[in-house]
Structures are given as structure tokens and as C-alpha cells.
Short mmCIF file of C-alpha atoms in Angstrom, two decimals:
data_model
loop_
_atom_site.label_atom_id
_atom_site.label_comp_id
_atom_site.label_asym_id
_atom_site.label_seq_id
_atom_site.Cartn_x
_atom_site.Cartn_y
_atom_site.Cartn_z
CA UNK E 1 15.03 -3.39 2.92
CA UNK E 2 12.98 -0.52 1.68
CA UNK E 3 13.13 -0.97 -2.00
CA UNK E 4 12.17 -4.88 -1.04
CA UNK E 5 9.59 -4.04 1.02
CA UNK E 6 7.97 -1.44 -1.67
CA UNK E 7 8.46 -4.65 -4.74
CA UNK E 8 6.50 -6.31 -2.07
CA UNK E 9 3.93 -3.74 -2.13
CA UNK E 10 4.08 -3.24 -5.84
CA UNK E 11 3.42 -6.68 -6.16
CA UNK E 12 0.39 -6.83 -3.69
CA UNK E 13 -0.97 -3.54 -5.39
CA UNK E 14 -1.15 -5.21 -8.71
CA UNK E 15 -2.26 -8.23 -7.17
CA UNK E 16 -5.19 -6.31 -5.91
CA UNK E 17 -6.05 -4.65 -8.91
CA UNK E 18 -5.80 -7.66 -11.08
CA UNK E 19 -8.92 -9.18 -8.47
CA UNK E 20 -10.74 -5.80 -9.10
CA UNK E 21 -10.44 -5.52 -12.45
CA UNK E 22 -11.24 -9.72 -13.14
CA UNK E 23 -14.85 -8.36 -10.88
CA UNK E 24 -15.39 -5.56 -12.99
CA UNK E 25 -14.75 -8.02 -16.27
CA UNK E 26 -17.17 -10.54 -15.15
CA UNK E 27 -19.60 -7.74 -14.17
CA UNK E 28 -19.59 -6.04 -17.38
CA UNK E 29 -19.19 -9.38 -19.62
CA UNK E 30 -15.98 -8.14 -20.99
CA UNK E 31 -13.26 -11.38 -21.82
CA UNK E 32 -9.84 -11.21 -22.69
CA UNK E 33 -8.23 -14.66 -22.62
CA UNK E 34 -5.92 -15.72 -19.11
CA UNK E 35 -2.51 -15.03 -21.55
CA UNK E 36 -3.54 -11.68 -22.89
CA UNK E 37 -4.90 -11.08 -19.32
CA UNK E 38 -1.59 -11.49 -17.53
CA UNK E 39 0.83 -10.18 -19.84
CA UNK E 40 -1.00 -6.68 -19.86
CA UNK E 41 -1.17 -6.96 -16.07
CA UNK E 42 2.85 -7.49 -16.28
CA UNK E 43 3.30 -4.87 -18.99
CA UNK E 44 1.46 -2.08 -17.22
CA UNK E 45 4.17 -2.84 -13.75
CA UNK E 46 6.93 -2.86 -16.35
CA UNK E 47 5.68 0.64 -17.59
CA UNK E 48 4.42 1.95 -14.48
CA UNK E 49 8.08 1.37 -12.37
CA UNK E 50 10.31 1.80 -15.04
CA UNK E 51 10.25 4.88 -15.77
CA UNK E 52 10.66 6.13 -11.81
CA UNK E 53 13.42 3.50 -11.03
CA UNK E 54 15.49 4.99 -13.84
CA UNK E 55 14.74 8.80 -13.17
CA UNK E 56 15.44 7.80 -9.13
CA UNK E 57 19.01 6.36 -10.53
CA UNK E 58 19.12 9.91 -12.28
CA UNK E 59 17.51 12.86 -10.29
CA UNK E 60 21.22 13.21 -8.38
CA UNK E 61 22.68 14.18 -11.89
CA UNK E 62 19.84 15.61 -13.40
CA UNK E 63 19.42 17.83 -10.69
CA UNK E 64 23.40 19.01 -10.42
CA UNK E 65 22.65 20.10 -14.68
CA UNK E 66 18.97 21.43 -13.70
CA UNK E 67 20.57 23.90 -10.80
CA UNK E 68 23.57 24.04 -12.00
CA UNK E 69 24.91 22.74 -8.39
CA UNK E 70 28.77 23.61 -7.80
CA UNK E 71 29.81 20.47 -5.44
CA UNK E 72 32.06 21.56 -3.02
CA UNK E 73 34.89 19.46 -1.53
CA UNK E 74 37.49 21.70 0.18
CA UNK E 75 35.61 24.81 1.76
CA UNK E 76 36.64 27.87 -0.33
CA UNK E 77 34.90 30.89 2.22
CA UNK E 78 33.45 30.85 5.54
CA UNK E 79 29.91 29.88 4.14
CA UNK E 80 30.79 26.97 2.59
CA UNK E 81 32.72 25.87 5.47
CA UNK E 82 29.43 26.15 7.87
CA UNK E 83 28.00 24.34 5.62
CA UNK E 84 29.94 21.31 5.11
CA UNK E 85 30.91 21.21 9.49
CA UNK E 86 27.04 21.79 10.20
CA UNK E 87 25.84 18.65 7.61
CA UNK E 88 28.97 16.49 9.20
CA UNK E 89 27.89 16.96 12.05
CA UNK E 90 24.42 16.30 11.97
CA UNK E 91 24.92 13.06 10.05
CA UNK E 92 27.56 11.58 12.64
CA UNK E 93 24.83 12.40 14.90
CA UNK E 94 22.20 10.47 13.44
CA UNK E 95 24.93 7.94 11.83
CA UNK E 96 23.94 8.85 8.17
CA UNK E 97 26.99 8.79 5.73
CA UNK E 98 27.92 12.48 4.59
CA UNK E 99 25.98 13.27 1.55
CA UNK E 100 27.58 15.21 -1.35
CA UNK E 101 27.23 19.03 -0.62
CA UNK E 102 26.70 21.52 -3.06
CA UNK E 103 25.37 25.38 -3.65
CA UNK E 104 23.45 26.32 -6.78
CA UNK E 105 22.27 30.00 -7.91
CA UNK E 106 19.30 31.22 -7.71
CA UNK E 107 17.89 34.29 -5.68
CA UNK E 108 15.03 32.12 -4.02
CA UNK E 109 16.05 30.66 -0.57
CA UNK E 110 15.58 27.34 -1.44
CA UNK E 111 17.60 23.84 -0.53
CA UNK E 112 17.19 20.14 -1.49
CA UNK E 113 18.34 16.89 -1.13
CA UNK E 114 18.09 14.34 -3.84
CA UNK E 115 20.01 10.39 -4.83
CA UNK E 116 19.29 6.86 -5.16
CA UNK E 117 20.26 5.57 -1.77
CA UNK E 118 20.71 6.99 1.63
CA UNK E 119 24.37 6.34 0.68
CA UNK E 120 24.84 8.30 -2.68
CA UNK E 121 22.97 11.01 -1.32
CA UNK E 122 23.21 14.93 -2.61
CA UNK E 123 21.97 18.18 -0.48
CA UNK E 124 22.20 21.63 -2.30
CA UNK E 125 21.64 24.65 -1.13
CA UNK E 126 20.52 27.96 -2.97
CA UNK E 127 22.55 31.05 -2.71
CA UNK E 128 19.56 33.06 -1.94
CA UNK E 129 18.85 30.98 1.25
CA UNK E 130 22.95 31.28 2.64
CA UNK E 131 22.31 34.95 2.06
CA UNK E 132 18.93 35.46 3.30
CA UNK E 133 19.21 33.14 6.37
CA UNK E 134 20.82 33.07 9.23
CA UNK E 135 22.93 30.41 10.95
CA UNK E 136 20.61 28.65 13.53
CA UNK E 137 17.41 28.72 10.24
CA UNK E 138 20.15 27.32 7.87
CA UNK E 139 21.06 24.44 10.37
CA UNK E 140 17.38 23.91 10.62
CA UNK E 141 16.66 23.87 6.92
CA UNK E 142 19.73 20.83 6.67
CA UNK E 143 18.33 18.90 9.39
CA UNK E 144 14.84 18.93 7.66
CA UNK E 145 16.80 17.47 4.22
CA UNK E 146 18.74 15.11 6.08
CA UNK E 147 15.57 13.79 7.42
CA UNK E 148 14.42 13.31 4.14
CA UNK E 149 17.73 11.43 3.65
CA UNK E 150 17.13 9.40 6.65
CA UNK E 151 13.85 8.56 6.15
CA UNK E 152 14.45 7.47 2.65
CA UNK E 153 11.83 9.62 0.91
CA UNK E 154 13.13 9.37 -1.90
CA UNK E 155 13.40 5.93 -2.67
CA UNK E 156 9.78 5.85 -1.17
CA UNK E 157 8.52 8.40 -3.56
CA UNK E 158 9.71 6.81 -6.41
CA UNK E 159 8.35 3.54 -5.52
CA UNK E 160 5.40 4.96 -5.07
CA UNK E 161 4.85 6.91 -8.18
CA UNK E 162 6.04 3.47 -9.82
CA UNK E 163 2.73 1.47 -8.00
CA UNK E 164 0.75 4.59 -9.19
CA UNK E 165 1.21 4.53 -12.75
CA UNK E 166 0.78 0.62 -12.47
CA UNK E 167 -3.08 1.76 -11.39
CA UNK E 168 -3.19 4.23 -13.96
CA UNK E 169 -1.93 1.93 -17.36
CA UNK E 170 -4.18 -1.18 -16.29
CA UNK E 171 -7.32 0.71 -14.78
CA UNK E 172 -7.36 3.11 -18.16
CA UNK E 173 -7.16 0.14 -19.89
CA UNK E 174 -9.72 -1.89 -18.43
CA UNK E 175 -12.43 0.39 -17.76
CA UNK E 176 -11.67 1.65 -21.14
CA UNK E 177 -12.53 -2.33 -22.94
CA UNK E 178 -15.54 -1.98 -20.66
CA UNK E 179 -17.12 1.24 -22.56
CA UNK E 180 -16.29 0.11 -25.83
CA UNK E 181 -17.92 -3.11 -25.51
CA UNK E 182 -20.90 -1.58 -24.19
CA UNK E 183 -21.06 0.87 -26.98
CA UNK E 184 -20.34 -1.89 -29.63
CA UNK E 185 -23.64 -3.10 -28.26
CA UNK E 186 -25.73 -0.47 -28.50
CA UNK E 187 -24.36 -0.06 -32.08
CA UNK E 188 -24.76 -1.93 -35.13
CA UNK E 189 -21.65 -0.94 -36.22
CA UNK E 190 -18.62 -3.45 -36.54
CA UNK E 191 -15.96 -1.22 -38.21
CA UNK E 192 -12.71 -2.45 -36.43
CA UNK E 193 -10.94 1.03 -37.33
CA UNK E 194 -14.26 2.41 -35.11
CA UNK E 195 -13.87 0.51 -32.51
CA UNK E 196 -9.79 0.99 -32.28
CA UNK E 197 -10.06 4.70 -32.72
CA UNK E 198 -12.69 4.86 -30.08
CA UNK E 199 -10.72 2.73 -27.51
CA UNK E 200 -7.61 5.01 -28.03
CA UNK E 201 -9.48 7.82 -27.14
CA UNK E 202 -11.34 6.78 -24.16
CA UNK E 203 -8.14 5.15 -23.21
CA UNK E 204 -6.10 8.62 -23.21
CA UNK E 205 -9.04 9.78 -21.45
CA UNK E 206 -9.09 7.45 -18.89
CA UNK E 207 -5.52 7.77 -18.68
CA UNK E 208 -5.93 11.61 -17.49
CA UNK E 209 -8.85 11.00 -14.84
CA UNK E 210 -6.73 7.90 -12.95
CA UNK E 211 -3.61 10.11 -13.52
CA UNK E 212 -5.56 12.98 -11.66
CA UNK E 213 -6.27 10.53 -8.94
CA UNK E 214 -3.07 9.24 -8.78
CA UNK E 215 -1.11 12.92 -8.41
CA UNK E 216 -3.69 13.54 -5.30
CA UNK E 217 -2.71 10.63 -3.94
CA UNK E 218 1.42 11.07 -4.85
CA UNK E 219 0.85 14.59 -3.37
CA UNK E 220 -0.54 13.50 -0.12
CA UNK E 221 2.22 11.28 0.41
CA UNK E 222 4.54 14.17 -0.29
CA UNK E 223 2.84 16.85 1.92
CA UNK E 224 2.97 13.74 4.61
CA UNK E 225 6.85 13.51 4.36
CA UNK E 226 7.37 17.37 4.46
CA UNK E 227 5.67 16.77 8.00
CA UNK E 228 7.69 14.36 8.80
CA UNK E 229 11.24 15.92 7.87
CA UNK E 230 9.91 19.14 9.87
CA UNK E 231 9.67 16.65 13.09
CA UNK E 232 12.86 14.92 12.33
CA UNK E 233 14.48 18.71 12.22
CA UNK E 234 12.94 20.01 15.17
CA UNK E 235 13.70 16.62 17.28
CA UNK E 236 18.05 16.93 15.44
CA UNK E 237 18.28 20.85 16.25
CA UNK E 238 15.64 21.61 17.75
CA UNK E 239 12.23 22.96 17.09
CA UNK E 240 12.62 26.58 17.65
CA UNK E 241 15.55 26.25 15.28
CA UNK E 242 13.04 24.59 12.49
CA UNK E 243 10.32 27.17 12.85
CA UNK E 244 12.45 29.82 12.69
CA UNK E 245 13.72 28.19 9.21
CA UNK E 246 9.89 28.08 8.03
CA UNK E 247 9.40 31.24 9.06
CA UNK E 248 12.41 32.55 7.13
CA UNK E 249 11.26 31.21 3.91
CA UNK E 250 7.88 32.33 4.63
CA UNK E 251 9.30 35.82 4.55
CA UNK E 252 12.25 34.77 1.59
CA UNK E 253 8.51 33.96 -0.80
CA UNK E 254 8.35 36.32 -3.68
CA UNK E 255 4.50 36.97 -4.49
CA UNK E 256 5.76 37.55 -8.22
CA UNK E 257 6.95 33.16 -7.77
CA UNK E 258 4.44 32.05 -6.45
CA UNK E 259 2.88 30.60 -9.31
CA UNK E 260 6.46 28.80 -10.51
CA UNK E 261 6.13 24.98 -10.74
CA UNK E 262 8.31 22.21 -12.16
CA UNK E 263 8.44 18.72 -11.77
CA UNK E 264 12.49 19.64 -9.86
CA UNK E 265 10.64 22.40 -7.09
CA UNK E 266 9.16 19.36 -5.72
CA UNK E 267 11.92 17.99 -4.33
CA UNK E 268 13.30 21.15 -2.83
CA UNK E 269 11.86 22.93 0.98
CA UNK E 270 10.20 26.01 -0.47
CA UNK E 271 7.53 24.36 -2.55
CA UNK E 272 4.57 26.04 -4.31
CA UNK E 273 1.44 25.14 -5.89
CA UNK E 274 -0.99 26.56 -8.91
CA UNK E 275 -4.23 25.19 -7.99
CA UNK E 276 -5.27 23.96 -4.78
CA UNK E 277 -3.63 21.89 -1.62
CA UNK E 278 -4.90 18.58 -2.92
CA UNK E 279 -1.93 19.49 -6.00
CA UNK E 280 0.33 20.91 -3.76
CA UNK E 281 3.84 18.81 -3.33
CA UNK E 282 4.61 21.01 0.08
CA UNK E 283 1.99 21.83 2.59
CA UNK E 284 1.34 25.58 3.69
CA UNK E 285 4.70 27.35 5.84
CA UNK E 286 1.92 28.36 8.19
CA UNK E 287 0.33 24.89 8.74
CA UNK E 288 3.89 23.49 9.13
CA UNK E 289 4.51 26.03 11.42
CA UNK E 290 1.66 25.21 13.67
CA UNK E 291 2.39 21.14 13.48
CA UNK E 292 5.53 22.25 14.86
CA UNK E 293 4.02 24.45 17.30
CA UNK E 294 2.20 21.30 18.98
CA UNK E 295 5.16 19.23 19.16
#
């Protein structure tokens, strides 16, 4: 139902941009013929969801070779035991099928969940965080990736970065046939190799400023569902149990890190950002803390 309902949106998005972009046209006395017109429209949704359908098939095994996640099956210590019991548990509870569990290294307290569907589902756990943390701030740490799980965040993000680049391939495009033809005719110049060399670079910078636009927007969305997982943990194990997890990777944050990014931190808890909130894939421990707070 989700993945429908986001087509649905993907096609109502492109829809909507196609209107925009035939206004813009007219404005700016730009033509490109009804055939042309429609097959780039279709090409730039081909482009734009591609590419995130396929790496949504792919982020549960990319991510096991990324982290290096050992998948465990039969319980080999007393850690790993909590750890499968506490995520059974909490997914009979909310009637979620039991994920595949697994423990990566890496010194960070960190945990993630990641898959295609809420059925095929992965959660992995750092060994930093099952040595750093204790029992109640673990549980509260699985809760908040089983909401993710639950409220299918990451077929949602993926959908969503698929509509995104949809805006950014077309948009660049158009806007980018607009300046050229109003340069052409300011200029007596008809050199073909001018005017293709020109449109390719306007185009790749167009590219970057919609692409800027679209990554505030993608990040919004993904600050949004931290909130939301933080609620849906607080609400399965309760919200002391979730701040105290916050607060424990609040303290587990390594000032030398901090400045760590990559495309896999932001699926994981712990996120981190080089340049400002609007960038940021995670909002603030603190501000989480105090949305939990006012629960």
C-alpha cells in the first residue's frame, strides 16, 4: 500500500511539474515539440526512481559488507541473547515480523535498521553501544529502529529521494533551455557546439542548485522520522527508557567524530552533520530530548 501510494505521488509530482514547467515554457517562449516534451518528462522519473528503488532492494546487503554485520541466529553469549529476546519481544508486541539481527564493530555506540520491506527487515547493532549502554537505553535504542521498521521509513525515504531527483533532472533541464535561449538572443552567435557546450554547463549547474534544494528537503523528511521513531520508542518502552538512550549517546559522541559523514551514518541513531541543521539527516540529541520531554 505504501509503495502504491508513493507511485501515486510520484506520478502527481511529475504531473505537477510538467504544468509548471509547460508555464514557464510559454512564459519564456521556449518550444520543444509534445513528443520530445513527454519523453524527457518520462526519462527524468525513469532516472530519478531508479536509482533509489534499486539501492532500497540493496542497502540490507550493502550495509551487512559496509559494517561488516555478523548476523546472529543462535545466541552465542549473554549479550546477544538480550538482544535477540528484547527485539522478539517488542515485535510480537507491535505484530511486526522479527527482523534479521546482527552486531557490527565499531567503537561508536551506534545501531540501525535497514531492508526493502517491513518483512525483509535488518537491525544491527554496534559493539560500542552493547558495551557502553545499559539494558533499559539498549531496549530503548531497538524500539526507536523498530519504529522505523514499522513506520516504513525506509521504503518512504527511498520513494522520496526517487520524486526528488525527478524535480531535479527535469527542472535543471528546463530552466536550463530557458537561459540558453535567452542568451542565443542576445547573441549573434549560432555556433551549435556554443550553444551545446553552454547548455551542458548551465545544466550541471542547475543540477547542483535543485540538488541543494532537494537534500534540504530529503533532510527534513529525515529529521521528521527521527521524531517520530523517538515517539514510537517512548510510547513501546517507555519514554524515560528512550531519553535515557539519547542521553547515552549524547555522552557515547566523540568530539574527535563529529565531523564523520557518509551516505550509510544516515540510516543509523547517532547521526552527525558538517554544516548546518538544514543538512543534518538526525536532529540535535538535545532537541530530541526535549520533544520527548513534552510527550
Amino acid at each position: 500500500m505504501r509503495i502504491a501510494l508513493f507511485l501515486g505521488m510520484q506520478l502527481a509530482v511529475v504531473l505537477l511539474v510538467g504544468i509548471v514547467s509547460s508555464v514557464l515554457m510559454n512564459l519564456f517562449s521556449v518550444h520543444i515539440d509534445s513528443m520530445s516534451y513527454y519523453s524527457l518528462l518520462f526519462l527524468c522519473m525513469i532516472m530519478g526512481s531508479v536509482g533509489s528503488v534499486i539501492s532500497l532492494f540493496m542497502s540490507k546487503m550493502m550495509c551487512k559488507t559496509a559494517y561488516k554485520v555478523k548476523c546472529i541466529t543462535t545466541p552465542e553469549n549473554s549479550q546477544e541473547a538480550f538482544l535477540l529476546n528484547t527485539i522478539s519481544a517488542l515485535c510480537a508486541k507491535e505484530g511486526i515480523k522479527m527482523p534479521e539481527v546482527g552486531i557490527y564493530p565499531s567503537a561508536d555506540p551506534n545501531a540501525f535498521a535497514t531492508g526493502a520491506t517491513k518483512d525483509s527487515a535488518l537491525i544491527a547493532v554496534s559493539t560500542g553501544l552493547l558495551n557502553s549502554m545499559s539494558e533499559t537505553e539498549i531496549k530503548g535504542v531497538l524500539g526507536h529502529e523498530i519504529g522505523h521498521i514499522r513506520n516504513g521509513d525506509m521504503v518512504t525515504m527511498a520513494l522520496l529521494q526517487g520524486v526528488l531527483n525527478t524535480f531535479v533532472y527535469f527542472f535543471s533541464f528546463i530552466v536550463s533551455q530557458i537561459i540558453v535561449s535567452a542568451m542565443q538572443k542576445n547573441s549573434d552567435s549560432r555556433n551549435s557546439f556554443a550553444r551545446g557546450a553552454s547548455f551542458y554547463l548551465i545544466n550541471s549547474l542547475m543540477q547542483m542548485v535543485f540538488g541543494l534544494i532537494a537534500t534540504m528537503i530529503l533532510m527534513w523528511f529525515s529529521r521528521y522520522r527521527e521524531y517520530k521513531a523517538d515517539a514510537f520508542s517512548a510510547d513501546l518502552s517507555g519514554r524515560m527508557c528512550m531519553i535515557s538512550a539519547l542521553e547515552a549517546l549524547k555522552r557515547g559522541v566523540q568530539p574527535e567524530k563529529k565531523e564523520e559523514q557518509s551516505y550509510m551514518q544516515a540510516l543509523c541513531i547517532n547521526g552527525v552533520s558538517t554544516v548546518s541543521e538544514l543538512f543534518m539527516s538526525h536532529p540535535p540529541l538535545d532537541k530530541r530530548i526535549a520533544a520527548l520531554k513534552e510527550i
